[in-house]
Tab-separated table of C-alpha atoms in Angstrom:
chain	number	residue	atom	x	y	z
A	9	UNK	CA	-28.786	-25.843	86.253
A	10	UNK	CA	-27.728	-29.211	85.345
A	11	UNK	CA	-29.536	-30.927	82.423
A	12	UNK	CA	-29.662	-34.749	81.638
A	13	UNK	CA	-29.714	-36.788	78.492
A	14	UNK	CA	-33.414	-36.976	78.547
A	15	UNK	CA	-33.728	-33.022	78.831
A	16	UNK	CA	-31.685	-32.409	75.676
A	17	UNK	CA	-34.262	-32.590	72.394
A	18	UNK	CA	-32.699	-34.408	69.233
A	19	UNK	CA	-35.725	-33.478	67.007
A	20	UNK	CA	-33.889	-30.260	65.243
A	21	UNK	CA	-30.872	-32.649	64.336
A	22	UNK	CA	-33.348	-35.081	62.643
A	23	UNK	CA	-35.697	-33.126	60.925
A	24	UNK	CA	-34.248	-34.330	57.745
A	25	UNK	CA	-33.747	-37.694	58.103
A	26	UNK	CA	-37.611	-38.369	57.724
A	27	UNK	CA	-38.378	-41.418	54.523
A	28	UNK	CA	-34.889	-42.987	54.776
A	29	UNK	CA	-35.843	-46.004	56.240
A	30	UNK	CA	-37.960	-46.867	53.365
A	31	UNK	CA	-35.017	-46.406	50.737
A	32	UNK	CA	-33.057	-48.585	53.457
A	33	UNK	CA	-35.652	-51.063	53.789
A	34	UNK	CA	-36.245	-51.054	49.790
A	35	UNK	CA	-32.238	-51.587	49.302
A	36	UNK	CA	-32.201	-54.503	52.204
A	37	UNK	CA	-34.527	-56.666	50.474
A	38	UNK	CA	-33.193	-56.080	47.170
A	39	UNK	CA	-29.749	-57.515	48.798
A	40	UNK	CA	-31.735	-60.634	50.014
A	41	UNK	CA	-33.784	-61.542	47.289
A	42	UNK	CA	-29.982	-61.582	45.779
A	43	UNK	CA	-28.815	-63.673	48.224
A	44	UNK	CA	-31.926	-66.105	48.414
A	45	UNK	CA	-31.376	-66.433	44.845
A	46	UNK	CA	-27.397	-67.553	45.106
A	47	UNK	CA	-28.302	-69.562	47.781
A	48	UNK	CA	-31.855	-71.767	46.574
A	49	UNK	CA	-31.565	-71.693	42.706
A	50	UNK	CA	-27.558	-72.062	42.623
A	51	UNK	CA	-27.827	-75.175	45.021
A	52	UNK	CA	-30.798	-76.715	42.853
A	53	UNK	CA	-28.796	-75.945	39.886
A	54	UNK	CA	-25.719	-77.805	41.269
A	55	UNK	CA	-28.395	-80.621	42.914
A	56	UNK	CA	-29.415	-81.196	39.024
A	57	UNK	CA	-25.671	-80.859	37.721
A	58	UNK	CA	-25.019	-83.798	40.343
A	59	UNK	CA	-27.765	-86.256	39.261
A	60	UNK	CA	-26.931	-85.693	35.247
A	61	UNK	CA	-23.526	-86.615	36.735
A	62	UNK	CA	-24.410	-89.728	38.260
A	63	UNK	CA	-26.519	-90.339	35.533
A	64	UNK	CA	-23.988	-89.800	32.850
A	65	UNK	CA	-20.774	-92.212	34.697
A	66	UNK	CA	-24.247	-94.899	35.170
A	67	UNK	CA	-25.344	-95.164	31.252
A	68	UNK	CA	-21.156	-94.627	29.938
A	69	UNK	CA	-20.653	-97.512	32.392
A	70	UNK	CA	-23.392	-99.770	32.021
A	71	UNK	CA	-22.980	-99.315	28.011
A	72	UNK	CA	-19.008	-100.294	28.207
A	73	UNK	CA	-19.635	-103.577	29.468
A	74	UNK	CA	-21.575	-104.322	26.047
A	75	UNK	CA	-18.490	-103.165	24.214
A	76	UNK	CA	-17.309	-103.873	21.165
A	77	UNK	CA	-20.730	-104.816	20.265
A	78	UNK	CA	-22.102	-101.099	19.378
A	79	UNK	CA	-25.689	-102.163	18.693
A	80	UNK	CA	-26.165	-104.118	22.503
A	81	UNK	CA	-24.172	-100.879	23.880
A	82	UNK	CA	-26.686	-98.421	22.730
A	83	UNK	CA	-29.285	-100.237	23.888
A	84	UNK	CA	-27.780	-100.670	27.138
A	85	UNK	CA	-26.999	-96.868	27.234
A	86	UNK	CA	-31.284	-96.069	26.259
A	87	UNK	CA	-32.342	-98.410	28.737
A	88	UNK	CA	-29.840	-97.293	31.712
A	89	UNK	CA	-30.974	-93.767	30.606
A	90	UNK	CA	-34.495	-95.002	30.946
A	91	UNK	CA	-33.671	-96.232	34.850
A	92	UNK	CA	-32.143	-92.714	35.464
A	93	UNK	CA	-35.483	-90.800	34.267
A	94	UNK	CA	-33.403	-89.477	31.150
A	95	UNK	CA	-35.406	-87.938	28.168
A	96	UNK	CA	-33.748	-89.595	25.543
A	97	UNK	CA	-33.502	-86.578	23.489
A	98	UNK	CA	-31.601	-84.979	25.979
A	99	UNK	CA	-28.450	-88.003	25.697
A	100	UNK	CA	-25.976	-88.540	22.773
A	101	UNK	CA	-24.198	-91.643	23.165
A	102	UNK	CA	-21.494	-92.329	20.955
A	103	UNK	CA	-19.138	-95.546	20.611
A	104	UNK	CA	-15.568	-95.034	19.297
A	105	UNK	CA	-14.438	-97.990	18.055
A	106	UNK	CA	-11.137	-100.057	18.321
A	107	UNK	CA	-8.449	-98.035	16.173
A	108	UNK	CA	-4.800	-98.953	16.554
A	109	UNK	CA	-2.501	-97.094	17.387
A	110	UNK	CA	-4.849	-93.819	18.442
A	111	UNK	CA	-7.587	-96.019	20.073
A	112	UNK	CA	-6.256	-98.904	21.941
A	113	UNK	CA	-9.408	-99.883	23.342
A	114	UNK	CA	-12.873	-99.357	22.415
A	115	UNK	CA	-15.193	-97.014	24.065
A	116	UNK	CA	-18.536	-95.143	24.571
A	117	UNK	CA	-18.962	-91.290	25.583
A	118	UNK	CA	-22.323	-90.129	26.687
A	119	UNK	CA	-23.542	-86.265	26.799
A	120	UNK	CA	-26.732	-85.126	29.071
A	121	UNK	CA	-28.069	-81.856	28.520
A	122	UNK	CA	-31.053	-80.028	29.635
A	123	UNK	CA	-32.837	-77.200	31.079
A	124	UNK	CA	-32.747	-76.039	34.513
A	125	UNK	CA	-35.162	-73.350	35.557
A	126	UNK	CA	-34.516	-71.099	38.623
A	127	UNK	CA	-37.068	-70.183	40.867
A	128	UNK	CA	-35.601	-67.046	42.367
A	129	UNK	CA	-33.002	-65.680	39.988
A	130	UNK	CA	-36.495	-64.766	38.188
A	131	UNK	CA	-35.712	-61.104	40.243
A	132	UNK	CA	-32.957	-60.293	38.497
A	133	UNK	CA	-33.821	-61.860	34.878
A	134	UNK	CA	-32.244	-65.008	34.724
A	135	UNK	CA	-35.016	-67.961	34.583
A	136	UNK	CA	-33.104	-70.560	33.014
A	137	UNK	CA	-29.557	-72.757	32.198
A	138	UNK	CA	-28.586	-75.489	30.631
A	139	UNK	CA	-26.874	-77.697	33.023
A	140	UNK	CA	-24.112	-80.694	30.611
A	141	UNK	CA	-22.494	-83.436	31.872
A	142	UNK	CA	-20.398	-86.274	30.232
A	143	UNK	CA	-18.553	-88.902	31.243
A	144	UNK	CA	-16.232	-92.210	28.942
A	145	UNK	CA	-15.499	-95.049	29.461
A	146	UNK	CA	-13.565	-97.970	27.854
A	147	UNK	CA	-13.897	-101.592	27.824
A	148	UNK	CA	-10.671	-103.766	27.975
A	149	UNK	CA	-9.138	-106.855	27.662
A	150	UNK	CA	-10.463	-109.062	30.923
């Protein structure tokens, strides 16, 4: 008697594969919720590294043209920072001088700083960074 695929009973080989699924299903969305994480909250977090960025070159720009005037260049730096939506306690501006030989020309460095929270990374314990940025720049002879 010949006996087909369909005939042939594969319950006795899985009698003890009953519940894996869940511990399957359990370990999948573990690995996505890791994934969604890298993928949202690392791209806002580089989004937000971008802007302070932009922000940063703006005010260290904006601010050189004032130079060597340090009082008009700090308040060119607050009020470019104010344009950008910058807390002002999250900037240090500072203007170096003129200093021959070590500082040919003067110039003005500007640190952001703040806190980025992630949305996601929340799974795994991380809910927050501190995302810098800086940028210089000089002001020379025209």
């Amino acid at each position: 008697m010949l006996t087909t695929a369909s005939s042939i009973s594969l319950r006795p080989f899985c009698r003890g594969q009953r519940g894996q699924i869940v511990a399957l299903l359990a370990l999948l969305l573990a690995v996505l919720g890791g994934m969604t994480a890298v993928a949202v909250d690392l791209g806002s977090f580089a989004a937000d590294r971008r802007d302070l960025q932009n922000a940063a070159d703006a005010i260290a720009l904006a601010a050189s043209q004032d130079l060597p005037n340090s009082s008009t260049a700090q308040a060119a730096a607050t009020q470019w920072a104010i344009n950008n939506d910058i807390d002002l306690a999250d900037m240090t501006v500072t203007i170096i001088p003129q200093s021959l030989p070590n500082e040919p020309n003067p110039k003005v460095r500007v640190v952001l700083q703040r806190d980025h929270s992630f949305t996601f990374a929340r799974l795994i314990g991380i809910t927050s960074a501190t995302v810098r940025a800086s940028a210089a720049a000089i002001k020379t002879s025209p």
